[in-house]
Coordinates of C-alpha atoms in Angstrom, one line a residue:
H1 CA 168.5 192.3 117.8
N2 CA 165.3 191.0 119.4
E3 CA 163.8 189.8 116.1
L4 CA 166.8 188.3 114.3
T5 CA 168.8 186.7 117.2
D6 CA 168.2 184.5 120.2
F7 CA 169.7 187.1 122.6
K8 CA 167.1 189.8 123.5
L9 CA 168.4 193.1 124.6
E10 CA 166.7 193.4 128.0
G11 CA 167.6 195.3 131.2
S12 CA 171.3 196.4 131.3
H13 CA 171.9 194.9 127.9
S14 CA 169.5 197.4 126.3
E15 CA 171.7 200.3 127.5
T16 CA 175.1 198.7 126.6
N17 CA 177.1 200.0 123.7
C18 CA 177.3 197.6 120.8
K19 CA 181.1 197.5 120.7
E20 CA 181.3 196.3 124.3
C21 CA 180.0 192.9 123.1
H22 CA 180.9 193.1 119.4
S23 CA 184.4 194.3 119.8
T24 CA 185.6 193.0 116.4
L25 CA 182.6 194.5 114.6
V26 CA 182.0 191.1 113.1
F27 CA 178.7 190.8 114.7
N28 CA 178.1 187.1 114.2
E29 CA 181.3 186.3 116.2
A30 CA 179.7 187.4 119.5
Q31 CA 178.6 184.4 121.6
P32 CA 175.3 184.4 123.6
Q33 CA 176.8 182.8 126.7
C34 CA 177.2 185.1 129.7
V35 CA 180.8 184.0 130.3
S36 CA 181.8 185.2 126.7
C37 CA 181.5 188.7 128.1
H38 CA 181.5 188.4 131.8
T39 CA 184.4 187.1 133.9
D40 CA 183.3 184.1 136.1
M41 CA 183.9 185.6 139.5
H42 CA 182.9 182.3 141.1
S43 CA 185.7 180.3 139.5
T44 CA 183.2 177.9 137.9
S45 CA 182.1 176.7 141.4
V46 CA 178.4 177.3 140.5
G47 CA 178.5 176.5 136.8
N48 CA 178.7 178.9 133.8
D49 CA 175.0 179.8 133.4
C50 CA 174.8 183.2 135.1
S51 CA 171.0 183.3 134.4
R52 CA 170.5 180.6 137.1
C53 CA 171.1 183.2 139.8
H54 CA 171.3 186.6 138.0
T55 CA 169.0 188.6 135.7
A56 CA 169.7 191.1 133.0
Q57 CA 168.6 193.9 135.4
N58 CA 171.6 193.6 137.8
W59 CA 173.9 191.2 139.6
M60 CA 171.8 191.0 142.7
V61 CA 170.7 187.4 143.7
N62 CA 167.1 187.2 145.0
N63 CA 166.4 183.5 144.6
I64 CA 168.9 181.9 147.0
P65 CA 166.3 179.8 148.8
E66 CA 165.0 178.5 145.5
L67 CA 168.5 177.6 144.3
H68 CA 169.1 175.6 147.4
E69 CA 165.8 173.7 147.1
E70 CA 166.7 172.9 143.5
N71 CA 169.9 171.4 144.8
G72 CA 168.1 169.4 147.5
F73 CA 169.0 171.4 150.5
P74 CA 166.2 173.8 151.6
L75 CA 167.3 176.7 153.8
V76 CA 165.0 176.1 156.7
G77 CA 165.4 176.4 160.5
A78 CA 168.8 177.5 161.6
H79 CA 170.1 177.4 158.0
N80 CA 167.7 180.2 157.0
S81 CA 169.5 182.8 159.0
L82 CA 173.1 182.0 158.1
D83 CA 175.4 183.9 155.8
C84 CA 176.6 182.1 152.7
V85 CA 180.2 182.1 153.8
E86 CA 179.4 180.3 157.1
C87 CA 178.8 177.2 155.0
H88 CA 180.7 177.9 151.8
T89 CA 184.2 178.5 153.2
S90 CA 187.0 178.8 150.7
E91 CA 189.9 181.1 149.7
T92 CA 187.4 183.7 148.4
N93 CA 183.9 184.6 149.4
L94 CA 182.8 184.4 145.8
R95 CA 183.4 180.7 145.5
F96 CA 180.4 178.5 146.4
D97 CA 181.8 175.0 146.0
K98 CA 179.2 172.3 146.5
L99 CA 179.3 171.0 150.0
G100 CA 177.0 167.9 149.8
N101 CA 173.5 167.7 151.3
E102 CA 174.4 165.4 154.2
C103 CA 174.4 167.1 157.6
I104 CA 177.7 165.5 158.6
N105 CA 179.4 167.4 155.7
C106 CA 179.3 170.5 157.9
H107 CA 178.6 169.1 161.3
Q108 CA 181.2 166.5 161.9
S109 CA 182.8 168.5 164.6
D110 CA 179.5 169.0 166.4
F111 CA 179.0 165.3 166.3
N112 CA 182.5 164.6 167.6
E113 CA 182.3 167.1 170.4
T114 CA 178.9 166.3 171.8
I115 CA 179.1 164.5 175.2
N116 CA 175.5 164.5 176.5
P117 CA 175.1 162.0 175.2
D118 CA 178.4 161.1 173.7
H119 CA 177.6 160.5 170.1
T120 CA 180.9 158.9 169.2
V121 CA 181.0 156.4 172.1
A122 CA 177.3 155.6 171.5
D123 CA 177.9 155.0 167.8
F124 CA 175.0 157.2 166.9
S125 CA 174.0 157.6 163.3
L126 CA 175.8 160.3 161.3
D127 CA 172.4 161.3 159.8
C128 CA 171.5 164.2 162.1
N129 CA 167.9 164.1 160.8
E130 CA 167.3 160.9 162.8
C131 CA 167.2 162.9 166.0
H132 CA 167.2 166.6 165.0
S133 CA 164.9 168.4 162.7
A134 CA 166.1 170.7 159.9
F135 CA 163.4 173.1 161.0
D136 CA 164.9 173.5 164.5
T137 CA 167.0 176.5 165.4
S138 CA 169.3 174.7 167.8
W139 CA 170.6 171.2 168.6
S140 CA 168.9 171.2 172.1
S141 CA 165.5 170.5 170.6
G142 CA 166.7 167.1 169.5
N143 CA 164.0 164.4 169.5
F144 CA 165.6 161.0 169.4
I145 CA 163.2 158.4 168.2
H146 CA 163.3 155.6 170.8
D147 CA 160.9 153.3 169.1
E148 CA 163.1 150.2 169.6
F149 CA 162.3 150.7 173.3
P150 CA 159.3 153.1 173.7
L151 CA 159.8 155.6 176.6
T152 CA 156.2 155.5 177.9
L153 CA 154.7 155.7 181.3
G154 CA 157.3 154.6 183.9
H155 CA 160.0 154.8 181.2
S156 CA 159.2 158.4 180.3
I157 CA 162.4 159.8 181.6
Q158 CA 164.6 162.7 180.5
D159 CA 167.9 161.6 181.9
C160 CA 169.4 159.1 179.5
K161 CA 172.0 158.0 182.0
L162 CA 169.4 156.4 184.3
C163 CA 169.4 153.5 181.8
H164 CA 172.6 154.1 179.8
T165 CA 174.8 154.0 182.9
T166 CA 178.1 153.3 181.0
N167 CA 177.8 156.2 178.5
N168 CA 177.8 153.5 175.8
F169 CA 174.4 153.9 174.2
S170 CA 175.0 151.2 171.6
D171 CA 175.3 148.2 173.9
T172 CA 172.5 148.9 176.4
S173 CA 170.1 145.9 176.3
S174 CA 166.4 146.4 175.8
E175 CA 165.7 143.3 178.0
C176 CA 163.8 144.4 181.2
V177 CA 166.1 142.4 183.5
S178 CA 169.1 144.4 182.3
C179 CA 167.8 147.3 184.4
H180 CA 165.4 145.5 186.8
Q181 CA 167.5 142.5 187.9
N182 CA 167.5 143.8 191.5
D183 CA 163.7 144.3 191.4
Y184 CA 163.3 140.7 190.2
D185 CA 165.7 139.3 192.8
T186 CA 164.2 141.1 195.8
T187 CA 160.5 140.5 195.1
T188 CA 159.1 138.1 197.7
D189 CA 155.3 138.2 197.0
P190 CA 155.6 136.0 195.2
N191 CA 159.3 135.1 195.2
H192 CA 160.3 135.4 191.6
V193 CA 163.7 133.7 191.9
S194 CA 162.6 130.5 193.7
A195 CA 159.5 130.4 191.5
G196 CA 161.7 130.5 188.4
F197 CA 159.5 133.3 186.9
N198 CA 160.3 134.6 183.4
T199 CA 162.7 137.6 183.5
D200 CA 160.7 139.2 180.7
C201 CA 158.8 141.6 183.0
T202 CA 156.3 142.4 180.2
A203 CA 154.9 138.9 180.6
C204 CA 153.1 140.1 183.8
H205 CA 153.7 143.9 184.1
T206 CA 153.3 147.0 182.1
T207 CA 155.5 150.1 181.9
G208 CA 152.9 151.8 184.1
G209 CA 154.2 150.1 187.2
W210 CA 154.7 146.8 188.9
T211 CA 151.1 146.6 190.1
P212 CA 148.6 145.5 189.2
S213 CA 150.2 142.5 187.7
T214 CA 148.6 141.0 184.6
F215 CA 149.9 137.4 185.0
N216 CA 147.9 135.1 182.7
H217 CA 147.0 131.9 184.5
D218 CA 145.1 130.5 181.5
F219 CA 147.0 127.2 181.7
F220 CA 145.0 126.6 184.9
P221 CA 142.0 129.0 185.0
L222 CA 141.5 130.6 188.4
T223 CA 137.7 130.4 188.3
L224 CA 135.0 129.8 190.9
G225 CA 136.5 127.8 193.8
H226 CA 140.0 128.5 192.4
D227 CA 139.4 132.3 192.3
I228 CA 142.0 133.1 195.0
N229 CA 144.4 135.9 195.5
D230 CA 146.9 134.2 197.8
C231 CA 149.3 132.3 195.5
T232 CA 150.8 130.4 198.4
Q233 CA 147.5 128.5 198.9
C234 CA 148.5 126.4 195.9
H235 CA 152.2 127.2 195.5
T236 CA 153.1 126.0 199.0
T237 CA 156.8 125.6 198.4
N238 CA 157.4 129.0 196.8
S239 CA 158.4 127.2 193.7
Y240 CA 156.0 128.3 191.1
S241 CA 157.6 126.4 188.2
D242 CA 157.1 122.9 189.6
T243 CA 153.6 123.2 191.0
S244 CA 151.5 120.5 189.3
S245 CA 148.2 121.3 187.6
E246 CA 146.8 117.9 188.5
C247 CA 143.8 118.2 190.9
V248 CA 145.2 115.6 193.3
S249 CA 148.3 117.6 193.9
C250 CA 146.2 119.9 196.1
H251 CA 143.3 117.7 196.9
Q252 CA 144.8 114.4 197.9
N253 CA 143.5 114.8 201.4
D254 CA 140.0 115.5 200.1
Y255 CA 140.2 112.4 197.9
D256 CA 141.5 110.2 200.8
A257 CA 139.0 111.4 203.4
T258 CA 135.8 111.1 201.2
T259 CA 133.6 108.1 202.3
D260 CA 130.4 108.7 200.5
P261 CA 131.5 107.0 198.3
N262 CA 134.9 106.0 199.5
H263 CA 137.1 107.3 196.7
A264 CA 140.3 105.5 197.8
S265 CA 138.8 102.0 198.2
A266 CA 136.8 102.4 195.0
Q267 CA 139.9 103.5 193.2
F268 CA 138.1 106.4 191.7
P269 CA 140.3 108.4 189.3
T270 CA 142.2 111.3 190.8
V271 CA 141.2 113.6 188.0
C272 CA 138.6 115.5 190.0
T273 CA 137.2 117.1 186.9
E274 CA 135.7 113.8 185.8
C275 CA 133.0 114.2 188.4
H276 CA 133.4 117.7 189.9
T277 CA 133.7 121.3 188.8
T278 CA 135.7 124.2 190.2
G279 CA 132.5 125.5 191.7
G280 CA 132.6 122.9 194.6
W281 CA 132.5 119.2 195.4
T282 CA 128.7 119.1 195.2
P283 CA 126.7 118.6 193.2
S284 CA 128.9 116.0 191.5
T285 CA 128.4 115.7 187.8
W286 CA 128.9 111.9 187.9
D287 CA 125.6 110.4 186.9
H288 CA 125.2 106.7 187.5
D289 CA 121.8 106.5 185.8
S290 CA 122.6 108.2 182.5
Q291 CA 126.2 107.0 182.2
Y292 CA 125.8 103.4 183.5
F293 CA 123.2 101.3 185.2
P294 CA 120.1 103.1 186.6
I295 CA 120.2 102.8 190.4
Y296 CA 118.5 106.1 191.4
S297 CA 115.5 105.5 189.2
G298 CA 113.5 102.6 187.9
E299 CA 113.2 99.2 189.6
H300 CA 116.5 99.6 191.5
R301 CA 115.6 102.9 193.2
G302 CA 115.9 102.4 197.0
E303 CA 117.0 98.8 196.7
W304 CA 120.6 99.3 197.8
D305 CA 122.3 101.0 200.7
Q306 CA 125.9 101.4 199.7
C307 CA 128.2 101.0 196.6
I308 CA 129.6 97.6 197.9
D309 CA 126.1 96.0 197.6
C310 CA 126.8 95.6 193.9
H311 CA 130.5 96.4 193.6
T312 CA 131.6 93.5 195.8
I313 CA 135.3 93.5 194.8
A314 CA 137.1 96.1 196.9
N315 CA 138.9 98.9 195.0
N316 CA 137.4 97.8 191.7
Y317 CA 134.2 99.6 190.7
S318 CA 134.5 98.3 187.1
S319 CA 133.3 94.9 188.4
F320 CA 129.9 94.4 189.8
S321 CA 127.6 91.5 190.8
C322 CA 123.9 91.0 190.1
I323 CA 123.2 87.8 192.1
E324 CA 123.9 89.2 195.5
C325 CA 120.5 90.8 195.7
H326 CA 118.2 88.8 193.4
E327 CA 116.3 85.6 194.0
H328 CA 118.9 83.8 191.8
N329 CA 121.4 83.5 194.6
N330 CA 123.7 81.2 192.8
Q331 CA 125.0 80.7 189.3
T332 CA 123.4 77.2 188.9
E333 CA 119.9 78.7 189.2
L334 CA 120.9 81.4 186.8
A335 CA 122.1 78.9 184.3
N336 CA 118.8 76.9 184.5
D337 CA 116.9 80.1 183.8
H338 CA 119.0 80.8 180.7
N339 CA 118.6 77.4 179.0
D340 CA 117.3 79.3 175.9
V341 CA 120.5 81.3 175.6
S342 CA 123.2 79.5 173.7
N343 CA 126.6 79.3 175.2
Y344 CA 125.4 81.0 178.3
T345 CA 128.0 81.8 180.9
Y346 CA 127.5 84.1 183.9
V347 CA 129.3 87.4 183.8
S348 CA 127.9 90.4 185.5
S349 CA 128.6 92.7 182.6
E350 CA 126.6 90.3 180.4
C351 CA 123.6 90.8 182.7
Y352 CA 123.9 94.5 182.1
R353 CA 124.2 94.0 178.3
C354 CA 120.9 92.1 178.1
H355 CA 119.1 93.9 181.0
P356 CA 120.4 97.5 180.7
T357 CA 117.6 98.9 182.8
G358 CA 117.3 95.9 185.2
K359 CA 114.0 94.7 183.6
E360 CA 113.2 91.2 182.4

């Protein structure tokens, strides 16, 4: 039998009387399939290949975990200690109809009856694996992945209802202000409402707490003389959104009161950074000698007392006169001295063009 056929006589088959399989005594009529001799007690619910679960030794099944893994449903965690009939329920305990590998195929009632939190109202996913692990032995060890809103530091809370106050977990906003509107409204140092601050708390705060704040003031760096902690020194109206970043918005009085030189009468620009730094008003970075005409060095050093000696037109420092101080005290004498210059016409700026350092 072992040499001439594809059906070896092993285990119980080696002790079986030939006529039990070859009942007609026409030996080539016997079929090698198990079901040709053995009644399918499982009503074809697990297929007709008995050898998938049984051996020729006996009917005992010792590879149930392996069979489930082959079907894509490993028996781990709570499923490892269950009786077969707890999942495979039918009119007979010998039927093992395929149930499907999705959790919800067996646990729809668990999903429907759970109220803390209410899975149905919250419209939770029917894929239990998103919150529960197949290796767990109970539902209580559920670990919902809250990545869309990380529960870290100040938000590391166990009571879902602190945020999900309506029991509707699907419509709870992840915007800070949805929970912290009252914190925003009642804050007075500084007053967030009147300042028109952003309601996205993460723009200034972390989940670790409200303080220290990490408000980024890069649009107007708070360095040197502006390194202050009292916001109201600049934001005097409690309206942080309409405070100008122009120097003169805070320093108009400094500009008006300065007399050496008189900024107002000279019509100096109100952009303080053209001459000053945030480190202080002095020293000024405005350099008359390197930028314009040398008056602190060379032949003009010590030859003047105040700006109006040369800048004779009030409020206009772009205009200046050279003949107020020199021996050529009128334009006629200047014209005579410039006979060799074709089309000569007196203009102060022309003096500067030909005599940039004041020399002959």
